[in-house]
Amino acid sequence: YMDQKGFIDIETPYMVKFTPGGARNFVCPSRLYPGKFFALAESPQIFKQLFMVSGLDKYYQIARCFRDEDLRADRQLEFTQLDVEMSFVQREDVMEAIEGAVAAVWKRVAGIDVQLPFQRMTYDESELFYGTDKPDLRFGLKIFDVSGAVKNSEFKVFSETIAKGGVVRGLCAPGGGAFSRKEIEGLETYCKGVGAKGLVSLKIDEHGKPAGPSAKFFTDQHIAAVMGASQAKPNDLLLFVADEEDRAASVLGGLRLVLRDKMKLVKEGTFHFCWVVDFPMFEVSDDGKVGAKHHPFTSPKDEFLDVLEKEPMKVRAKAYDLVLNGVELGGGSIRIHQRALQQRIFKLLGLTEDYARDRFGFLLDAFEYGAPPHGGIALGIDRLAMLILGLDNIRDVITFPKTQSTVDLMTGAPGTVTEKMLKELHVKVVE
């Protein structure tokens, strides 16, 4: 498919120079250059951008990538991705190319005609309605916000949270009025386990009225507003979280998936693709440092260039993720192609001019030669195979996968090496 569309298949090096800004790298000590290391490529990112600078129009590669990260159901230390880059394109051009490729795979492998184009939603919409930037759209259960409706209620849990700048958001579980007290307590236990202060529940009786200990604190006006926002029907169950915005979103996003599984809301063999766009350009780490949400080569949206240094956390990026059934299938962006803008981003990320020159000088120099606007994406082929087969762990589609503790049970890797090898590599093991 990629060949037919004019893409050129080019291999890039696996042993590369360490550059900051992405995932944790695996490193290989150099025998000939004591104290220096190769890094195993976490992505062909910089190489494919250099291809575009050099005049190539469309590139792709089935690339192996290596990342020293904690494992989970959709992540391994080494994986395979479809890597793509295109010159003189905007976001929609990349999306259209990838939609066609994915649709071709689904048709050939699963015999399913995927509806095109895929749904689009912004990052803010995804977080608001689904509590995550990887929404599972195979079922409803949208999160709703009633902060404005209940801010003056006598229910202190709600009114005091809103007064402090927090929000009140909820989910409507269809038919959840049949849940037992123990089942509702189980949902509350889950919410508290992921950081919530509690979970407020209201059952809707056969007359369409909320029932429960907290119902008495709400006027008819409050109730009408809540019923309107939730679209609740008789015998439904309303579940509310009152907290600061980010926590309320993440807790309800997780609770939504718990309800999905508990209530069996998804039909087996269903696939729902969507693009999430307009991501924040930056994020703040646990230690308070500003970092790139995707990677430092992603371009900010043009309308935010004037406030890049003044209000970096408000800046939105020309970034996009392809999500399938609640799993991130791939991510991409329109790249920075101007040296001055790239240097501004490096500076914002805390890279000194000398350090940026040492690590990325070859890329900055390349931008001096008239780099075209370009963009691309990388799709996880292992994840794609996992999802199309209806599996829930990437290890099921990888030969000799690593365990959760990053061990290859078949070969016993990682293993020791000889003292002679360590000496040749100028490496000393410290206990």
CSV table of C-alpha atoms in Angstrom, one decimal:
chain,number,residue,atom,x,y,z
A,1,TYR,CA,0.0,0.0,0.0
A,2,MET,CA,2.7,2.5,1.0
A,3,ASP,CA,4.7,1.7,-2.2
A,4,GLN,CA,1.6,2.2,-4.3
A,5,LYS,CA,1.1,5.6,-2.7
A,6,GLY,CA,4.7,6.8,-3.6
A,7,PHE,CA,6.4,6.3,-0.3
A,8,ILE,CA,10.0,5.2,-0.3
A,9,ASP,CA,11.1,2.5,2.2
A,10,ILE,CA,14.4,3.5,3.8
A,11,GLU,CA,16.2,1.9,6.7
A,12,THR,CA,17.7,4.1,9.4
A,13,PRO,CA,20.4,3.3,12.0
A,14,TYR,CA,19.6,1.5,15.2
A,15,MET,CA,22.8,2.5,17.0
A,16,VAL,CA,22.6,6.3,17.3
A,17,LYS,CA,23.7,9.3,19.3
A,18,PHE,CA,21.9,9.9,22.6
A,19,THR,CA,19.7,12.9,22.4
A,20,PRO,CA,17.4,14.1,25.3
A,21,GLY,CA,13.7,14.7,25.1
A,22,GLY,CA,12.2,11.3,24.6
A,23,ALA,CA,11.9,8.0,26.3
A,24,ARG,CA,14.7,6.5,28.4
A,25,ASN,CA,17.3,4.9,26.1
A,26,PHE,CA,19.2,1.7,26.1
A,27,VAL,CA,22.9,2.5,25.7
A,28,CYS,CA,25.8,0.5,24.3
A,29,PRO,CA,29.4,1.4,25.4
A,30,SER,CA,31.9,2.0,22.7
A,31,ARG,CA,35.0,-0.2,22.7
A,32,LEU,CA,37.0,2.3,20.6
A,33,TYR,CA,36.0,5.5,22.4
A,34,PRO,CA,36.2,5.1,26.2
A,35,GLY,CA,33.4,6.8,28.1
A,36,LYS,CA,31.3,7.2,25.0
A,37,PHE,CA,28.1,5.3,24.2
A,38,PHE,CA,25.7,4.5,21.4
A,39,ALA,CA,22.0,4.7,22.2
A,40,LEU,CA,19.6,2.1,20.7
A,41,ALA,CA,17.1,4.2,18.6
A,42,GLU,CA,13.8,4.8,20.4
A,43,SER,CA,12.5,6.2,17.1
A,44,PRO,CA,13.9,7.2,13.6
A,45,GLN,CA,12.5,10.7,14.3
A,46,ILE,CA,15.6,12.9,13.5
A,47,PHE,CA,16.7,10.7,10.6
A,48,LYS,CA,13.3,10.9,8.8
A,49,GLN,CA,13.2,14.7,9.3
A,50,LEU,CA,16.6,14.9,7.7
A,51,PHE,CA,15.2,12.9,4.8
A,52,MET,CA,12.6,15.6,4.2
A,53,VAL,CA,15.3,18.3,4.4
A,54,SER,CA,17.3,16.5,1.8
A,55,GLY,CA,14.5,16.6,-0.7
A,56,LEU,CA,12.6,13.3,-0.2
A,57,ASP,CA,8.9,13.6,-0.5
A,58,LYS,CA,7.5,10.5,1.2
A,59,TYR,CA,9.3,8.1,3.5
A,60,TYR,CA,8.2,5.0,5.4
A,61,GLN,CA,9.9,2.2,7.3
A,62,ILE,CA,8.9,-0.9,9.3
A,63,ALA,CA,11.2,0.2,12.1
A,64,ARG,CA,12.3,-1.6,15.3
A,65,CYS,CA,12.4,0.7,18.3
A,66,PHE,CA,13.9,0.3,21.8
A,67,ARG,CA,12.8,2.1,25.0
A,68,ASP,CA,13.9,1.4,28.5
A,69,GLU,CA,10.5,1.9,30.1
A,70,ASP,CA,8.3,0.1,32.6
A,71,LEU,CA,6.2,-2.5,30.9
A,72,ARG,CA,2.4,-2.8,30.7
A,73,ALA,CA,-0.2,-4.5,28.6
A,74,ASP,CA,0.5,-2.4,25.5
A,75,ARG,CA,4.2,-1.7,26.0
A,76,GLN,CA,7.4,-3.8,25.5
A,77,LEU,CA,11.1,-2.9,25.6
A,78,GLU,CA,11.4,-3.4,21.9
A,79,PHE,CA,8.6,-3.1,19.4
A,80,THR,CA,7.9,-2.5,15.7
A,81,GLN,CA,6.3,0.5,14.2
A,82,LEU,CA,5.2,1.8,10.8
A,83,ASP,CA,7.2,5.0,10.6
A,84,VAL,CA,6.0,7.7,8.1
A,85,GLU,CA,7.1,11.2,7.1
A,86,MET,CA,5.9,13.5,4.4
A,87,SER,CA,7.0,16.9,3.0
A,88,PHE,CA,4.8,19.9,2.2
A,89,VAL,CA,1.9,18.6,4.1
A,90,GLN,CA,-0.6,19.7,6.7
A,91,ARG,CA,-2.2,17.6,9.4
A,92,GLU,CA,-5.1,16.4,7.3
A,93,ASP,CA,-2.7,15.1,4.6
A,94,VAL,CA,-0.9,12.8,7.0
A,95,MET,CA,-4.2,11.7,8.5
A,96,GLU,CA,-5.7,10.8,5.1
A,97,ALA,CA,-2.6,8.8,4.2
A,98,ILE,CA,-2.7,6.8,7.4
A,99,GLU,CA,-6.5,6.3,7.3
A,100,GLY,CA,-6.1,4.7,3.9
A,101,ALA,CA,-3.3,2.4,5.1
A,102,VAL,CA,-5.3,1.3,8.2
A,103,ALA,CA,-8.4,0.7,6.2
A,104,ALA,CA,-6.5,-1.4,3.7
A,105,VAL,CA,-5.1,-3.6,6.6
A,106,TRP,CA,-8.5,-4.0,8.2
A,107,LYS,CA,-10.1,-5.0,4.9
A,108,ARG,CA,-7.4,-7.5,4.0
A,109,VAL,CA,-6.8,-9.1,7.4
A,110,ALA,CA,-10.2,-8.9,9.0
A,111,GLY,CA,-12.5,-8.5,6.0
A,112,ILE,CA,-14.0,-5.4,7.6
A,113,ASP,CA,-14.7,-2.1,5.7
A,114,VAL,CA,-13.6,0.7,8.0
A,115,GLN,CA,-15.7,3.9,7.8
A,116,LEU,CA,-13.6,6.9,6.6
A,117,PRO,CA,-12.8,9.5,7.6
A,118,PHE,CA,-12.1,8.7,11.2
A,119,GLN,CA,-13.8,10.8,13.9
A,120,ARG,CA,-11.9,13.8,15.1
A,121,MET,CA,-12.0,15.4,18.5
A,122,THR,CA,-9.7,17.9,20.3
A,123,TYR,CA,-7.6,16.9,23.4
A,124,ASP,CA,-9.8,19.2,25.5
A,125,GLU,CA,-13.0,17.5,24.3
A,126,SER,CA,-11.5,14.1,24.9
A,127,GLU,CA,-10.5,14.9,28.5
A,128,LEU,CA,-13.8,16.6,29.2
A,129,PHE,CA,-16.2,13.9,27.9
A,130,TYR,CA,-14.0,10.8,28.4
A,131,GLY,CA,-11.5,11.7,31.1
A,132,THR,CA,-8.6,10.6,28.9
A,133,ASP,CA,-6.7,11.4,25.7
A,134,LYS,CA,-7.3,7.8,24.6
A,135,PRO,CA,-11.1,7.5,24.5
A,136,ASP,CA,-12.9,4.2,23.9
A,137,LEU,CA,-15.8,5.2,21.7
A,138,ARG,CA,-17.3,1.8,21.3
A,139,PHE,CA,-19.9,2.8,23.9
A,140,GLY,CA,-21.6,5.9,25.3
A,141,LEU,CA,-21.3,6.9,28.9
A,142,LYS,CA,-20.1,10.5,28.3
A,143,ILE,CA,-18.9,12.4,31.3
A,144,PHE,CA,-21.1,15.5,32.0
A,145,ASP,CA,-20.3,18.6,34.0
A,146,VAL,CA,-22.8,20.1,36.5
A,147,SER,CA,-20.5,22.6,38.3
A,148,GLY,CA,-22.6,25.6,37.2
A,149,ALA,CA,-25.9,23.9,38.1
A,150,VAL,CA,-25.0,22.9,41.7
A,151,LYS,CA,-22.6,25.6,42.8
A,152,ASN,CA,-25.2,27.2,45.0
A,153,SER,CA,-26.7,24.0,46.4
A,154,GLU,CA,-26.7,23.2,50.1
A,155,PHE,CA,-24.7,20.0,49.5
A,156,LYS,CA,-21.4,21.2,50.9
A,157,VAL,CA,-19.3,18.5,49.1
A,158,PHE,CA,-20.3,20.1,45.8
A,159,SER,CA,-20.6,23.8,46.7
A,160,GLU,CA,-17.3,24.0,48.7
A,161,THR,CA,-15.4,22.1,46.0
A,162,ILE,CA,-16.6,24.5,43.3
A,163,ALA,CA,-15.9,27.5,45.5
A,164,LYS,CA,-12.2,26.4,45.7
A,165,GLY,CA,-12.0,26.2,41.9
A,166,GLY,CA,-12.8,22.6,41.5
A,167,VAL,CA,-15.5,20.9,39.4
A,168,VAL,CA,-18.4,18.5,39.8
A,169,ARG,CA,-18.7,15.9,37.0
A,170,GLY,CA,-20.6,12.7,36.7
A,171,LEU,CA,-21.5,9.6,34.7
A,172,CYS,CA,-24.9,8.1,34.1
A,173,ALA,CA,-25.0,4.3,34.3
A,174,PRO,CA,-28.0,3.1,32.3
A,175,GLY,CA,-30.0,0.6,34.4
A,176,GLY,CA,-27.5,1.2,37.3
A,177,GLY,CA,-30.4,1.7,39.7
A,178,ALA,CA,-30.4,-2.0,40.1
A,179,PHE,CA,-26.9,-2.0,41.6
A,180,SER,CA,-26.8,-3.2,45.2
A,181,ARG,CA,-25.3,-1.1,47.9
A,182,LYS,CA,-22.2,-3.4,47.9
A,183,GLU,CA,-21.7,-2.8,44.2
A,184,ILE,CA,-21.9,0.9,44.6
A,185,GLU,CA,-19.5,0.8,47.5
A,186,GLY,CA,-17.1,-1.2,45.2
A,187,LEU,CA,-17.2,1.6,42.7
A,188,GLU,CA,-16.4,4.1,45.4
A,189,THR,CA,-13.5,2.0,46.6
A,190,TYR,CA,-12.2,2.0,43.1
A,191,CYS,CA,-12.5,5.8,42.9
A,192,LYS,CA,-10.7,6.4,46.2
A,193,GLY,CA,-8.0,4.0,45.1
A,194,VAL,CA,-7.2,6.2,42.1
A,195,GLY,CA,-7.1,9.4,44.1
A,196,ALA,CA,-10.7,10.6,44.5
A,197,LYS,CA,-12.0,11.9,47.9
A,198,GLY,CA,-15.2,10.0,47.4
A,199,LEU,CA,-18.1,9.1,45.1
A,200,VAL,CA,-21.6,10.5,45.3
A,201,SER,CA,-24.4,8.3,44.0
A,202,LEU,CA,-28.0,9.1,43.1
A,203,LYS,CA,-30.5,6.5,41.9
A,204,ILE,CA,-33.2,7.6,39.6
A,205,ASP,CA,-36.6,6.2,40.8
A,206,GLU,CA,-39.4,5.0,38.6
A,207,HIS,CA,-40.8,8.5,38.5
A,208,GLY,CA,-37.6,10.0,37.1
A,209,LYS,CA,-36.6,11.6,40.5
A,210,PRO,CA,-33.2,11.3,42.2
A,211,ALA,CA,-33.3,9.2,45.4
A,212,GLY,CA,-30.6,8.9,48.0
A,213,PRO,CA,-29.3,10.6,51.2
A,214,SER,CA,-27.9,13.5,49.3
A,215,ALA,CA,-31.0,14.2,47.1
A,216,LYS,CA,-32.6,16.3,49.9
A,217,PHE,CA,-30.0,19.0,49.5
A,218,PHE,CA,-31.0,19.8,45.9
A,219,THR,CA,-33.9,22.1,44.8
A,220,ASP,CA,-36.2,21.2,41.9
A,221,GLN,CA,-34.1,23.6,39.8
A,222,HIS,CA,-30.9,21.8,40.7
A,223,ILE,CA,-32.5,18.5,39.9
A,224,ALA,CA,-33.8,19.6,36.6
A,225,ALA,CA,-30.4,20.9,35.6
A,226,VAL,CA,-28.7,17.7,36.6
A,227,MET,CA,-31.3,15.5,34.8
A,228,GLY,CA,-30.8,17.6,31.7
A,229,ALA,CA,-27.0,17.4,31.8
A,230,SER,CA,-27.0,13.6,32.4
A,231,GLN,CA,-30.0,12.6,30.2
A,232,ALA,CA,-30.9,10.2,33.0
A,233,LYS,CA,-33.9,7.9,32.8
A,234,PRO,CA,-35.8,6.0,35.4
A,235,ASN,CA,-33.7,3.2,37.1
A,236,ASP,CA,-30.5,4.9,36.0
A,237,LEU,CA,-27.6,5.6,38.4
A,238,LEU,CA,-25.8,8.9,38.6
A,239,LEU,CA,-22.3,8.9,39.9
A,240,PHE,CA,-20.5,12.2,40.8
A,241,VAL,CA,-16.9,13.2,41.6
A,242,ALA,CA,-16.2,16.6,43.1
A,243,ASP,CA,-12.5,17.5,42.9
A,244,GLU,CA,-10.0,19.6,41.1
A,245,GLU,CA,-10.5,19.3,37.3
A,246,ASP,CA,-7.6,17.0,36.3
A,247,ARG,CA,-8.3,14.5,39.0
A,248,ALA,CA,-12.1,14.5,38.4
A,249,ALA,CA,-11.4,13.8,34.7
A,250,SER,CA,-8.9,11.0,35.3
A,251,VAL,CA,-11.1,9.3,38.1
A,252,LEU,CA,-14.2,9.4,36.0
A,253,GLY,CA,-12.3,8.3,32.9
A,254,GLY,CA,-11.2,5.2,34.8
A,255,LEU,CA,-14.7,4.6,36.3
A,256,ARG,CA,-16.2,4.8,32.8
A,257,LEU,CA,-14.0,1.8,31.8
A,258,VAL,CA,-14.9,-0.1,35.0
A,259,LEU,CA,-18.6,0.4,34.2
A,260,ARG,CA,-17.9,-0.7,30.6
A,261,ASP,CA,-16.6,-4.0,31.7
A,262,LYS,CA,-19.1,-4.5,34.6
A,263,MET,CA,-22.1,-3.7,32.4
A,264,LYS,CA,-20.7,-5.4,29.3
A,265,LEU,CA,-21.4,-2.3,27.2
A,266,VAL,CA,-19.1,-3.2,24.3
A,267,LYS,CA,-20.1,-5.6,21.5
A,268,GLU,CA,-17.2,-8.0,20.7
A,269,GLY,CA,-15.5,-7.4,17.3
A,270,THR,CA,-16.3,-3.7,17.3
A,271,PHE,CA,-13.6,-1.2,16.1
A,272,HIS,CA,-13.9,2.6,16.6
A,273,PHE,CA,-11.1,4.7,15.4
A,274,CYS,CA,-10.7,8.4,16.2
A,275,TRP,CA,-8.1,11.2,16.0
A,276,VAL,CA,-7.3,13.3,19.0
A,277,VAL,CA,-5.8,16.6,18.0
A,278,ASP,CA,-4.6,19.9,19.4
A,279,PHE,CA,-2.6,18.5,22.3
A,280,PRO,CA,-0.9,20.8,24.8
A,281,MET,CA,2.6,21.6,23.6
A,282,PHE,CA,4.1,21.1,27.1
A,283,GLU,CA,3.5,19.3,30.4
A,284,VAL,CA,4.9,19.7,33.9
A,285,SER,CA,6.8,16.7,35.4
A,286,ASP,CA,6.5,15.5,39.0
A,287,ASP,CA,9.6,17.5,39.8
A,288,GLY,CA,8.1,20.7,38.4
A,289,LYS,CA,10.1,20.9,35.1
A,290,VAL,CA,8.5,21.8,31.8
A,291,GLY,CA,8.8,19.0,29.2
A,292,ALA,CA,7.5,18.3,25.7
A,293,LYS,CA,4.1,16.6,25.7
A,294,HIS,CA,5.1,14.6,22.6
A,295,HIS,CA,8.7,15.4,21.7
A,296,PRO,CA,10.7,18.6,21.2
A,297,PHE,CA,10.4,18.6,17.4
A,298,THR,CA,6.6,19.1,17.4
A,299,SER,CA,5.5,22.4,16.0
A,300,PRO,CA,3.3,24.7,18.1
A,301,LYS,CA,0.1,26.0,16.4
A,302,ASP,CA,0.7,29.3,14.7
A,303,GLU,CA,-1.7,31.3,16.8
A,304,PHE,CA,0.3,30.5,20.0
A,305,LEU,CA,3.8,31.6,18.7
A,306,ASP,CA,3.5,35.1,20.4
A,307,VAL,CA,2.8,33.6,23.8
A,308,LEU,CA,5.3,30.7,23.6
A,309,GLU,CA,7.6,32.0,26.4
A,310,LYS,CA,5.0,34.0,28.3
A,311,GLU,CA,2.3,31.3,28.8
A,312,PRO,CA,3.8,28.0,27.6
A,313,MET,CA,1.2,25.8,29.3
A,314,LYS,CA,-1.6,27.4,27.2
A,315,VAL,CA,0.2,26.6,23.9
A,316,ARG,CA,-1.4,23.9,21.7
A,317,ALA,CA,0.7,21.8,19.3
A,318,LYS,CA,0.2,20.6,15.8
A,319,ALA,CA,0.1,17.0,17.2
A,320,TYR,CA,-2.4,14.2,16.6
A,321,ASP,CA,-2.9,10.7,18.0
A,322,LEU,CA,-4.7,7.8,16.4
A,323,VAL,CA,-6.8,6.0,19.0
A,324,LEU,CA,-8.5,2.6,18.6
A,325,ASN,CA,-10.8,1.2,21.2
A,326,GLY,CA,-9.2,3.2,24.0
A,327,VAL,CA,-5.6,2.3,23.0
A,328,GLU,CA,-3.2,4.8,21.4
A,329,LEU,CA,-2.3,3.2,18.1
A,330,GLY,CA,0.1,5.9,17.0
A,331,GLY,CA,1.1,9.5,17.4
A,332,GLY,CA,2.4,12.2,15.1
A,333,SER,CA,2.7,15.9,14.4
A,334,ILE,CA,3.7,18.6,12.0
A,335,ARG,CA,7.3,19.3,12.7
A,336,ILE,CA,9.3,22.4,13.4
A,337,HIS,CA,11.3,23.2,10.2
A,338,GLN,CA,12.8,26.5,11.2
A,339,ARG,CA,16.0,26.8,13.2
A,340,ALA,CA,15.0,29.9,15.2
A,341,LEU,CA,11.7,28.2,16.4
A,342,GLN,CA,13.5,25.0,17.2
A,343,GLN,CA,16.0,26.9,19.3
A,344,ARG,CA,13.2,28.7,21.2
A,345,ILE,CA,11.7,25.3,22.0
A,346,PHE,CA,15.0,23.9,23.2
A,347,LYS,CA,15.5,26.9,25.4
A,348,LEU,CA,12.0,26.6,26.9
A,349,LEU,CA,12.8,22.9,27.7
A,350,GLY,CA,15.9,24.0,29.6
A,351,LEU,CA,18.5,23.1,27.1
A,352,THR,CA,21.4,25.6,26.9
A,353,GLU,CA,22.6,26.8,23.5
A,354,ASP,CA,25.8,24.9,23.9
A,355,TYR,CA,24.1,21.7,24.9
A,356,ALA,CA,21.6,22.0,22.1
A,357,ARG,CA,24.4,22.5,19.6
A,358,ASP,CA,26.3,19.5,20.9
A,359,ARG,CA,23.3,17.2,20.7
A,360,PHE,CA,21.3,18.6,17.8
A,361,GLY,CA,23.7,20.7,15.9
A,362,PHE,CA,23.4,18.6,12.7
A,363,LEU,CA,19.6,19.1,12.7
A,364,LEU,CA,19.8,22.8,13.4
A,365,ASP,CA,22.4,23.2,10.6
A,366,ALA,CA,20.1,21.2,8.2
A,367,PHE,CA,17.3,23.7,8.8
A,368,GLU,CA,19.5,26.4,7.4
A,369,TYR,CA,19.2,24.9,3.9
A,370,GLY,CA,15.5,25.6,3.4
A,371,ALA,CA,13.8,22.7,5.1
A,372,PRO,CA,10.2,22.2,3.8
A,373,PRO,CA,7.2,22.0,6.1
A,374,HIS,CA,6.9,18.4,7.0
A,375,GLY,CA,5.0,16.0,9.3
A,376,GLY,CA,4.5,12.4,10.0
A,377,ILE,CA,3.4,9.7,12.4
A,378,ALA,CA,4.4,6.3,13.8
A,379,LEU,CA,1.9,3.5,14.3
A,380,GLY,CA,2.6,0.6,16.6
A,381,ILE,CA,2.3,-2.6,14.5
A,382,ASP,CA,2.3,-4.8,17.6
A,383,ARG,CA,-0.6,-2.9,19.1
A,384,LEU,CA,-2.4,-3.0,15.7
A,385,ALA,CA,-2.0,-6.8,15.6
A,386,MET,CA,-3.2,-7.1,19.2
A,387,LEU,CA,-6.3,-5.0,18.6
A,388,ILE,CA,-7.3,-6.5,15.2
A,389,LEU,CA,-7.1,-10.0,16.8
A,390,GLY,CA,-9.2,-8.9,19.8
A,391,LEU,CA,-6.4,-9.5,22.3
A,392,ASP,CA,-5.6,-7.3,25.3
A,393,ASN,CA,-1.8,-7.8,25.8
A,394,ILE,CA,0.9,-7.0,23.4
A,395,ARG,CA,2.9,-10.0,24.6
A,396,ASP,CA,0.4,-12.2,22.8
A,397,VAL,CA,1.6,-11.0,19.4
A,398,ILE,CA,5.3,-10.9,20.0
A,399,THR,CA,7.7,-13.8,19.9
A,400,PHE,CA,9.8,-14.2,23.1
A,401,PRO,CA,8.3,-11.2,24.8
A,402,LYS,CA,9.7,-9.8,28.0
A,403,THR,CA,7.9,-10.4,31.3
A,404,GLN,CA,6.5,-7.6,33.5
A,405,SER,CA,9.9,-7.6,35.2
A,406,THR,CA,11.7,-7.1,31.8
A,407,VAL,CA,13.1,-10.7,31.6
A,408,ASP,CA,13.2,-13.1,28.6
A,409,LEU,CA,12.1,-16.3,30.3
A,410,MET,CA,13.3,-18.4,27.3
A,411,THR,CA,16.9,-17.3,27.1
A,412,GLY,CA,17.3,-15.8,30.6
A,413,ALA,CA,18.2,-12.3,29.3
A,414,PRO,CA,19.5,-10.0,30.6
A,415,GLY,CA,22.6,-11.9,31.6
A,416,THR,CA,26.1,-11.3,32.7
A,417,VAL,CA,29.2,-10.8,30.5
A,418,THR,CA,32.9,-11.7,31.0
A,419,GLU,CA,35.4,-9.5,32.9
A,420,LYS,CA,37.4,-9.3,29.6
A,421,MET,CA,34.4,-7.8,27.8
A,422,LEU,CA,33.8,-5.3,30.5
A,423,LYS,CA,37.5,-4.3,30.4
A,424,GLU,CA,37.4,-3.9,26.6
A,425,LEU,CA,34.4,-1.7,26.9
A,426,HIS,CA,35.9,0.4,29.7
A,427,VAL,CA,32.9,-0.5,32.0
A,428,LYS,CA,33.0,-1.2,35.7
A,429,VAL,CA,30.1,-2.8,37.5
A,430,VAL,CA,29.4,-1.1,40.9
A,431,GLU,CA,27.5,-3.3,43.3
